[in-house]
CSV table of C-alpha atoms and ligand atoms in Angstrom, one decimal:
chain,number,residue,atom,x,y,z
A,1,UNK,CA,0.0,0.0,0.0
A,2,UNK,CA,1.4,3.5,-1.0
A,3,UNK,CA,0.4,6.1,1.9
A,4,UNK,CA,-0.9,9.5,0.6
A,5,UNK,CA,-1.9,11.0,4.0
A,6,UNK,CA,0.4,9.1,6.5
A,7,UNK,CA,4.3,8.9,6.5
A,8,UNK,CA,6.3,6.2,8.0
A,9,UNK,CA,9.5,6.6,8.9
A,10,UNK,CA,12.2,4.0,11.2
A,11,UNK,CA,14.7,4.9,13.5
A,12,UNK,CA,16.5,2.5,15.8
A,13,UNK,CA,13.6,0.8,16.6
A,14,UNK,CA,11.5,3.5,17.2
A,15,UNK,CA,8.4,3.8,14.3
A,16,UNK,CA,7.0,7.5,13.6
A,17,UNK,CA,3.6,7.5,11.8
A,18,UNK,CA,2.8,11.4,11.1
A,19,UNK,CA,-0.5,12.3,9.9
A,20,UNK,CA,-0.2,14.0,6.7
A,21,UNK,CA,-3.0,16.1,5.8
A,22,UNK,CA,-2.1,19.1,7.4
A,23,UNK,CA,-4.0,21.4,5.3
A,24,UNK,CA,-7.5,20.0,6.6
A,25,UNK,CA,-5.4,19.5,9.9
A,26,UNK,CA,-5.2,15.7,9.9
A,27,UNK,CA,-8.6,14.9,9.6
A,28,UNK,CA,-9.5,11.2,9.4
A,29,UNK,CA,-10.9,10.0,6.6
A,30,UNK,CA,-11.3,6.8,5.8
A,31,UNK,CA,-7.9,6.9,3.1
A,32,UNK,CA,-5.6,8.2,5.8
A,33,UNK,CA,-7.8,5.4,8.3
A,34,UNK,CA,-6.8,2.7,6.1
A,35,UNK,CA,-3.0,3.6,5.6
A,36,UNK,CA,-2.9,4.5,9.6
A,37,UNK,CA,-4.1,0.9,10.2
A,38,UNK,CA,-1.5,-0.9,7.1
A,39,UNK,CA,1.5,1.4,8.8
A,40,UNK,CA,1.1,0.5,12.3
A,41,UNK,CA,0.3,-3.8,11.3
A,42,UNK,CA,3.5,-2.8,8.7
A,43,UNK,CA,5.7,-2.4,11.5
A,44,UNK,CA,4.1,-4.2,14.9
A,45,UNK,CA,6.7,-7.6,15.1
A,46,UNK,CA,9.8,-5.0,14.0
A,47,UNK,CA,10.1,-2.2,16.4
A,48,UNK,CA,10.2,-1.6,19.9
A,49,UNK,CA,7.7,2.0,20.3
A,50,UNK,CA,5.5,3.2,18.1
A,51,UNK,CA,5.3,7.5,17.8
A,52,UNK,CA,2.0,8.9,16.6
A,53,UNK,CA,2.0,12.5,15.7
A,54,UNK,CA,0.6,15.1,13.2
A,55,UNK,CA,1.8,17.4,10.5
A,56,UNK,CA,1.5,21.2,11.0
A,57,UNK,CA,-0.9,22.8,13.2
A,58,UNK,CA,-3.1,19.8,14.6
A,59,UNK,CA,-2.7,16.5,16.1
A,60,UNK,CA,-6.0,15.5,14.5
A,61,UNK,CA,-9.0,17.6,14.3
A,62,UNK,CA,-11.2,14.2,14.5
A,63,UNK,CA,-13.8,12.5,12.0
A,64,UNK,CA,-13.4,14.5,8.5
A,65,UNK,CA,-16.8,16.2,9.3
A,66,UNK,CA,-17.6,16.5,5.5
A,67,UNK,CA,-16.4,13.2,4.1
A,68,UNK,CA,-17.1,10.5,7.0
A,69,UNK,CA,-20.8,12.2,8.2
A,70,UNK,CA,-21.9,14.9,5.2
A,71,UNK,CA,-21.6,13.2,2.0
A,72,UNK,CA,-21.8,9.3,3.6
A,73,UNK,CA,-25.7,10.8,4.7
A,74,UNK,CA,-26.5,11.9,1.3
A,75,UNK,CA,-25.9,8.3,0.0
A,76,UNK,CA,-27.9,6.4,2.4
A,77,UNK,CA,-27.4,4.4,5.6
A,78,UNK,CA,-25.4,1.8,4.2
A,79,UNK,CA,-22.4,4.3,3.3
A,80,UNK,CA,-23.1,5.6,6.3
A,81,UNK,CA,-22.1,2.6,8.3
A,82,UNK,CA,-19.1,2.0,6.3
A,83,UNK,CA,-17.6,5.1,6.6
A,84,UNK,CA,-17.7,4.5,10.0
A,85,UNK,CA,-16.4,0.7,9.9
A,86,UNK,CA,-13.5,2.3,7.6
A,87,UNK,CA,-12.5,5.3,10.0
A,88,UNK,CA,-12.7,3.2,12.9
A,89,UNK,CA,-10.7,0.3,12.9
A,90,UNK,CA,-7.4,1.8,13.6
A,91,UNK,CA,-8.5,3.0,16.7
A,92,UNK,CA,-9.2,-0.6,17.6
A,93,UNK,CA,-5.8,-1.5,16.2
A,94,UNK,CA,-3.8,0.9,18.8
A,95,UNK,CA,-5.9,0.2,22.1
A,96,UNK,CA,-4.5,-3.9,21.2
A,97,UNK,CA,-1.2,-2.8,19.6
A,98,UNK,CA,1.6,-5.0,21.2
A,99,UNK,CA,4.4,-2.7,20.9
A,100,UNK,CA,3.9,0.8,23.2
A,101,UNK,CA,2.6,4.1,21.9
A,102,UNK,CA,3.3,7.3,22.4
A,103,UNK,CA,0.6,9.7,20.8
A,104,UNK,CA,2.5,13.6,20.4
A,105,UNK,CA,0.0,15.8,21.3
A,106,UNK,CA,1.0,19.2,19.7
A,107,UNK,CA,-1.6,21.5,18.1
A,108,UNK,CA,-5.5,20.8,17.5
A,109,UNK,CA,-6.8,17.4,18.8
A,110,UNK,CA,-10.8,17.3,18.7
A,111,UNK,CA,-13.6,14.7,19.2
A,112,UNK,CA,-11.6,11.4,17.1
A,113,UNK,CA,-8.7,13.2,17.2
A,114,UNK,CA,-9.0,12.8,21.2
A,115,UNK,CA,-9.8,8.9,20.9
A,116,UNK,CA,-6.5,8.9,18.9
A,117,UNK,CA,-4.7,10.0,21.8
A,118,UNK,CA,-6.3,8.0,24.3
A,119,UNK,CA,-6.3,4.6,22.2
A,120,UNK,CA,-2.1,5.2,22.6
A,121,UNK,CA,-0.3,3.8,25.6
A,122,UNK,CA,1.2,7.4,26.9
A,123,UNK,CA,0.5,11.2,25.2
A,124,UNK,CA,2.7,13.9,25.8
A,125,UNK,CA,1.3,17.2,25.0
A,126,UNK,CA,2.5,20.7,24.2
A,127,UNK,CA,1.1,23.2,27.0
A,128,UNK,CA,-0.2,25.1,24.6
A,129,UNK,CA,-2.3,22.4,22.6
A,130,UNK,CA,-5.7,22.2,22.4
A,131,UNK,CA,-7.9,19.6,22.9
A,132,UNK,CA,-11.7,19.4,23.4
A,133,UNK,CA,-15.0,17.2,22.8
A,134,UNK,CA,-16.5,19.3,20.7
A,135,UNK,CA,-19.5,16.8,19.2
A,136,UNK,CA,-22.2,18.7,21.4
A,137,UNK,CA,-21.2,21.9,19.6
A,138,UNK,CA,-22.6,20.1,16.3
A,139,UNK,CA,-25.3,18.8,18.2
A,140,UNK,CA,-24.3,14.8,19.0
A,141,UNK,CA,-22.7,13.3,21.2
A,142,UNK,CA,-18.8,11.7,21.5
A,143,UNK,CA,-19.7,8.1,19.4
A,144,UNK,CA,-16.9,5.9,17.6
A,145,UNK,CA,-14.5,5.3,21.3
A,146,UNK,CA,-14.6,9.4,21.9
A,147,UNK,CA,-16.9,9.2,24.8
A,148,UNK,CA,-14.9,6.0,26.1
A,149,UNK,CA,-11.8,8.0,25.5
A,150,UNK,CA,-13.3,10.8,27.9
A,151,UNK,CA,-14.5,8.6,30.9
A,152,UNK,CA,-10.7,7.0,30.4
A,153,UNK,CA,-9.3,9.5,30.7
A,154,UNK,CA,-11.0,12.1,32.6
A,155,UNK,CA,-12.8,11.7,36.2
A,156,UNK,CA,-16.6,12.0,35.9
A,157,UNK,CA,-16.9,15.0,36.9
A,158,UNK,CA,-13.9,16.7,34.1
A,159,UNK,CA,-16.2,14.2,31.7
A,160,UNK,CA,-19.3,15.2,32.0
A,161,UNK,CA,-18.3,18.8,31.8
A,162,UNK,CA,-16.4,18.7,29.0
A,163,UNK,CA,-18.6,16.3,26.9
A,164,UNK,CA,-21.6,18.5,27.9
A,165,UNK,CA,-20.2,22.0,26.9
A,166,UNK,CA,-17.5,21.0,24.8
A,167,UNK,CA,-15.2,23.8,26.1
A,168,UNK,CA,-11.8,23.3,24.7
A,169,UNK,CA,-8.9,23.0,27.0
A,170,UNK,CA,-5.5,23.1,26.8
A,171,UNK,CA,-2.7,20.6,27.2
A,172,UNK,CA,-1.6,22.2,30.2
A,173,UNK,CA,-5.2,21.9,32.2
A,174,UNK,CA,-5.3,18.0,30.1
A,175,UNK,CA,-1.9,17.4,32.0
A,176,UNK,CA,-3.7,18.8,35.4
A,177,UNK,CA,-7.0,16.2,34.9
A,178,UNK,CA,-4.7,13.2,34.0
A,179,UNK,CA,-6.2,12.9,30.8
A,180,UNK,CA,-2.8,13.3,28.9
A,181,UNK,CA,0.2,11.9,30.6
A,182,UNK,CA,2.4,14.7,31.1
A,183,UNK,CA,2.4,18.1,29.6
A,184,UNK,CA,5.5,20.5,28.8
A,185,UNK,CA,6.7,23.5,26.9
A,186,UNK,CA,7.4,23.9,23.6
A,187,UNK,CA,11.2,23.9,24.3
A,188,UNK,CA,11.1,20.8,26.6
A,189,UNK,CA,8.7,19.0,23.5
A,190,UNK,CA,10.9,17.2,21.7
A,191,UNK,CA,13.5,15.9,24.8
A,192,UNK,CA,10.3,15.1,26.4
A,193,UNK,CA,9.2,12.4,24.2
A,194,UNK,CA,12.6,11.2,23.2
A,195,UNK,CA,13.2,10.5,27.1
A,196,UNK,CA,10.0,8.7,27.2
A,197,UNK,CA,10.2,6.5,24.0
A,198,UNK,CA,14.2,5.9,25.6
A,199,UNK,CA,13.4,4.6,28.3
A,200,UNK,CA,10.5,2.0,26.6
A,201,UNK,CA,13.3,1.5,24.3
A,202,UNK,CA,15.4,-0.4,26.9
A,203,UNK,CA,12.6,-2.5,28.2
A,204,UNK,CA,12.5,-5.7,28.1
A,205,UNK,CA,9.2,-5.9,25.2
A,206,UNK,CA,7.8,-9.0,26.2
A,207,UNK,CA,7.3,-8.0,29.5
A,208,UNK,CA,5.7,-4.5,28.5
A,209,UNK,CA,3.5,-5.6,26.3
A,210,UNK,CA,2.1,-8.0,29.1
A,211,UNK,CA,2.1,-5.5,31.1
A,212,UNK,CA,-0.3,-2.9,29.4
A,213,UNK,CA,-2.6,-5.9,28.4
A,214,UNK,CA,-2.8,-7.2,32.3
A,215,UNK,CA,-3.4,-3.6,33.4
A,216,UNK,CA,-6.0,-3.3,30.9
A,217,UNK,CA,-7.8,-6.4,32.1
A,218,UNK,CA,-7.3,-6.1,35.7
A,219,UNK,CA,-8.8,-2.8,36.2
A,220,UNK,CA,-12.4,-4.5,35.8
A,221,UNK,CA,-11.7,-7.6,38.1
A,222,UNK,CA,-12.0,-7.5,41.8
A,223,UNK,CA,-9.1,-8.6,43.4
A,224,UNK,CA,-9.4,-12.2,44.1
A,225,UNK,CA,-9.8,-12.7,40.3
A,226,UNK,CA,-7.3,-9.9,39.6
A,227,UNK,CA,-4.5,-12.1,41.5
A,228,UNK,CA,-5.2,-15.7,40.0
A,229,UNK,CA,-4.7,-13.9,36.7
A,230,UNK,CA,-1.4,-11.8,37.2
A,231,UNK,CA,-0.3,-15.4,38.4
A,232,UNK,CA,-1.5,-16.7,35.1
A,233,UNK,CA,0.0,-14.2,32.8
A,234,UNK,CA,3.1,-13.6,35.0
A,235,UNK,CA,3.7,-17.8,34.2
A,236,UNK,CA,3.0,-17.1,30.5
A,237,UNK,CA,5.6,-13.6,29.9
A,238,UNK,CA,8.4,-15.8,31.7
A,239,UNK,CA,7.5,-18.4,29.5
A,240,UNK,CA,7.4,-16.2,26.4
A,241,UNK,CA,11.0,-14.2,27.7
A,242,UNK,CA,12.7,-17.5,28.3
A,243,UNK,CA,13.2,-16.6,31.9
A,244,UNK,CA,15.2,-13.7,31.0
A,245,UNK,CA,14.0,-11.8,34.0
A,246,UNK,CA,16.1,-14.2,36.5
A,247,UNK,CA,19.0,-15.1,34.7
A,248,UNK,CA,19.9,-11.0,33.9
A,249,UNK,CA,17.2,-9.2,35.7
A,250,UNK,CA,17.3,-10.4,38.5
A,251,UNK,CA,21.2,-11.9,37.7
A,252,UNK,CA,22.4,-8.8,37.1
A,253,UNK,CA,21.4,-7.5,40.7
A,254,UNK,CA,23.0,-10.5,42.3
A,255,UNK,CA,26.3,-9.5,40.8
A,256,UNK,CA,25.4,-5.8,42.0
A,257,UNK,CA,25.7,-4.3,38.4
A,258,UNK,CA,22.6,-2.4,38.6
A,259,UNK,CA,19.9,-1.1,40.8
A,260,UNK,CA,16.2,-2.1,39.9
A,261,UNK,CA,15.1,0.7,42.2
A,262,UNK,CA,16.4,3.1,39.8
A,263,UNK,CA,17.4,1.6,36.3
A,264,UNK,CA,16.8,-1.0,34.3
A,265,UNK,CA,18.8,-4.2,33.8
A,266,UNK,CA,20.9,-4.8,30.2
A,267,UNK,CA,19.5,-7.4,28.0
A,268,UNK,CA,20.3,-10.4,27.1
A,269,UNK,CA,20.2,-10.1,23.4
A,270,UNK,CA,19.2,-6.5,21.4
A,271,UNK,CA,15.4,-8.4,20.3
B,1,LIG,C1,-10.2,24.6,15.3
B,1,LIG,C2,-10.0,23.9,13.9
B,1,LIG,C3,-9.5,22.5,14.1
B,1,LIG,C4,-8.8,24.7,13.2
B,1,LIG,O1,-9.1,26.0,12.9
B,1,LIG,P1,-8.2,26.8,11.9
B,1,LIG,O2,-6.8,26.6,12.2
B,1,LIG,O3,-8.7,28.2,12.0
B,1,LIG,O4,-8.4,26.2,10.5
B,1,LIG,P2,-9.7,26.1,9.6
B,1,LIG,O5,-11.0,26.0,10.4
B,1,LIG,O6,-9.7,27.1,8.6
B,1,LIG,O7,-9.5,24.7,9.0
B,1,LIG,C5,-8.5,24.5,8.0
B,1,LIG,C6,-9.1,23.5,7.0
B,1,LIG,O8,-9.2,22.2,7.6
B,1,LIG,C7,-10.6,21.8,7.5
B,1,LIG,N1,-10.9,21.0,8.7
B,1,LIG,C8,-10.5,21.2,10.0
B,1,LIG,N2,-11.1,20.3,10.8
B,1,LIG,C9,-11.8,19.5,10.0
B,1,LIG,C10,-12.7,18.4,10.3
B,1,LIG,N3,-12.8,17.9,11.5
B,1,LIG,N4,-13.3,17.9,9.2
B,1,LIG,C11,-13.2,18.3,8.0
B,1,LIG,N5,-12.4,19.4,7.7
B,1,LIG,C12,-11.7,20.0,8.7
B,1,LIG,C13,-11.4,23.1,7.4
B,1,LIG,O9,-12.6,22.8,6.8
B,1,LIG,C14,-10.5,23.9,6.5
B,1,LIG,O10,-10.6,23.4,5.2
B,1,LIG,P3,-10.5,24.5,3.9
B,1,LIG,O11,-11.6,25.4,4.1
B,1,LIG,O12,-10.6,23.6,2.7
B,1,LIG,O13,-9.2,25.1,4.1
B,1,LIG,C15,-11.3,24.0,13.1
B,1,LIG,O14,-11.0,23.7,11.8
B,1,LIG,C16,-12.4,23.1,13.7
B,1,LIG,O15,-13.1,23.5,14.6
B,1,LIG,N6,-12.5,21.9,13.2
B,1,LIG,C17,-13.4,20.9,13.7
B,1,LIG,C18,-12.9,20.3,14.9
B,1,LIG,C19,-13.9,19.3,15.5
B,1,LIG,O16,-15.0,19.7,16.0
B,1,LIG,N7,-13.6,18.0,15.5
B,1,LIG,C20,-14.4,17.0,16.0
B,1,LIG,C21,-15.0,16.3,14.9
B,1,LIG,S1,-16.2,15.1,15.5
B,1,LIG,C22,-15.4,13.6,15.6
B,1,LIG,O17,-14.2,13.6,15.5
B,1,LIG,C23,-16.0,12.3,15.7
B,1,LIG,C24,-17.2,12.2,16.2
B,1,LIG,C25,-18.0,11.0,16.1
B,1,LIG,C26,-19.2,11.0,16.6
B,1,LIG,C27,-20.1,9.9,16.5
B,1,LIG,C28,-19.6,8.8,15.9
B,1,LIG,O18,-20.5,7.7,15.8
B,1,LIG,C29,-18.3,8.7,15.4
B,1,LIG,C30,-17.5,9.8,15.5
């Protein structure tokens, strides 16, 4: 597949998809959906963190309000439906994505443009960016993950207020609610996210894709459940990791050449 309105670019194992429709500032629509989807399944078994970020002024400025809900209308429900089928998959793609994902969070990031960020593992915003759930300014309400992106993201409370007025708010007061995971200035941006995607770099990646799955799960289990399944899928990483964890994680400490309190351990092979 040749991408139009998404680049992919590799660096030391770190992937970068940029949206690249900056002159309807990054939009989704169902093209730039489609190649989203084909870069991230392009590159899942070969790198170690995915980047997602956007060209020019936005992050994503959501659903393409022309493409996926005008003209789909005019042609009837069953356009209708696929347009949304089409623009929503890759949402679906990054909320199971096995590798970690950082969403850059610089510029406009509306309604799917907020699910985009959400669906990623970790968002590091700009102070200055602005985000919002705009849908009840159009007169609907956050559909296709947006309002699950809100309530996971936000308390009920920042939620409801921000679904029901659909006051923008910055990157700064994001950063404040929890709904982004950290937010900086422009200068501290780029250093920001390149000490972030660092240290997932040197992670062991079997364990941390276990452990944003397991997180995932647990959060709806009580705690009786909760524990019989860590033990379960603890059992089933090691297995995976070959028992890396004791032989150099835990190796490595017993030959005092590093301190898991602070740092990570060196692996065994560059995976
Ligand atoms: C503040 C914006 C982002 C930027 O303002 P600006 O920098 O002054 O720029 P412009 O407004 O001039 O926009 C530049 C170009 O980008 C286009 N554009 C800019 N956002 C867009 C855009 N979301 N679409 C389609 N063209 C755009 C805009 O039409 C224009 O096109 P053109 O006139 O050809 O230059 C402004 O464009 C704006 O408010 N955009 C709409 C943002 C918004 O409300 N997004 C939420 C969309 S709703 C959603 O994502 C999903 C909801 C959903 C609900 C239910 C479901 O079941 C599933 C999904």
């Amino acid at each position: 597949m040749t991408y139009e309105h998404v680049r992919l670019t590799e660096e030391d194992g770190v992937a970068t998809v940029t949206l690249d429709r900056p002159e309807k500032r990054n939009a989704i629509v169902p093209e730039l959906a489609a190649e989203l989807d084909d870069a991230l399944a392009r590159v899942e078994d070969r790198v170690r963190v995915v980047v997602v970020e956007g060209e020019g002024e936005a992050f994503c400025a959501g659903m393409d309000l022309e493409k996926r809900f005008h003209e789909p209308r005019k042609e009837g429900p069953r356009a209708f439906y696929e347009a949304g089928r089409k623009t929503g998959r890759m949402f679906t793609t990054l909320y199971e994505y096995r590798r970690p994902t950082v969403a850059k969070v610089d510029g406009w990031t509306f309604g799917a443009g907020y699910c985009l960020q959400a669906v990623c593992d970790f968002a590091v915003a700009t102070d200055e960016a602005t985000l919002g759930l705009s849908e009840i300014n159009f007169g609907i309400i956050p559909g296709g993950g947006a309002m699950w992106a809100a309530v996971n993201t936000m308390n009920r409370r920042d939620a409801l207020y921000y679904t029901s007025t659909g006051e923008p708010f910055s990157g700064a007061e994001a950063d404040q609610m929890g709904a982004v995971t950290m937010s900086v200035s422009e200068d501290e941006y780029e250093s920001a996210v390149e000490e972030l995607v660092d240290s997932l770099v040197e992670k062991n990646p079997v364990a941390l894709q276990f452990n944003t799955a397991v997180l995932e799960r647990v959060r709806y289990m009580d705690f009786d459940r909760a524990l019989d399944y860590e033990r379960g899928k603890s059992e089933e990483m090691k297995y995976y990791q070959e028992d890396e964890w004791v032989d150099e994680g835990i190796g490595q400490f017993k030959d005092r050449r590093y301190r898991p309190g602070l740092e990570s351990y060196e692996e065994r092979s560059g995976e």
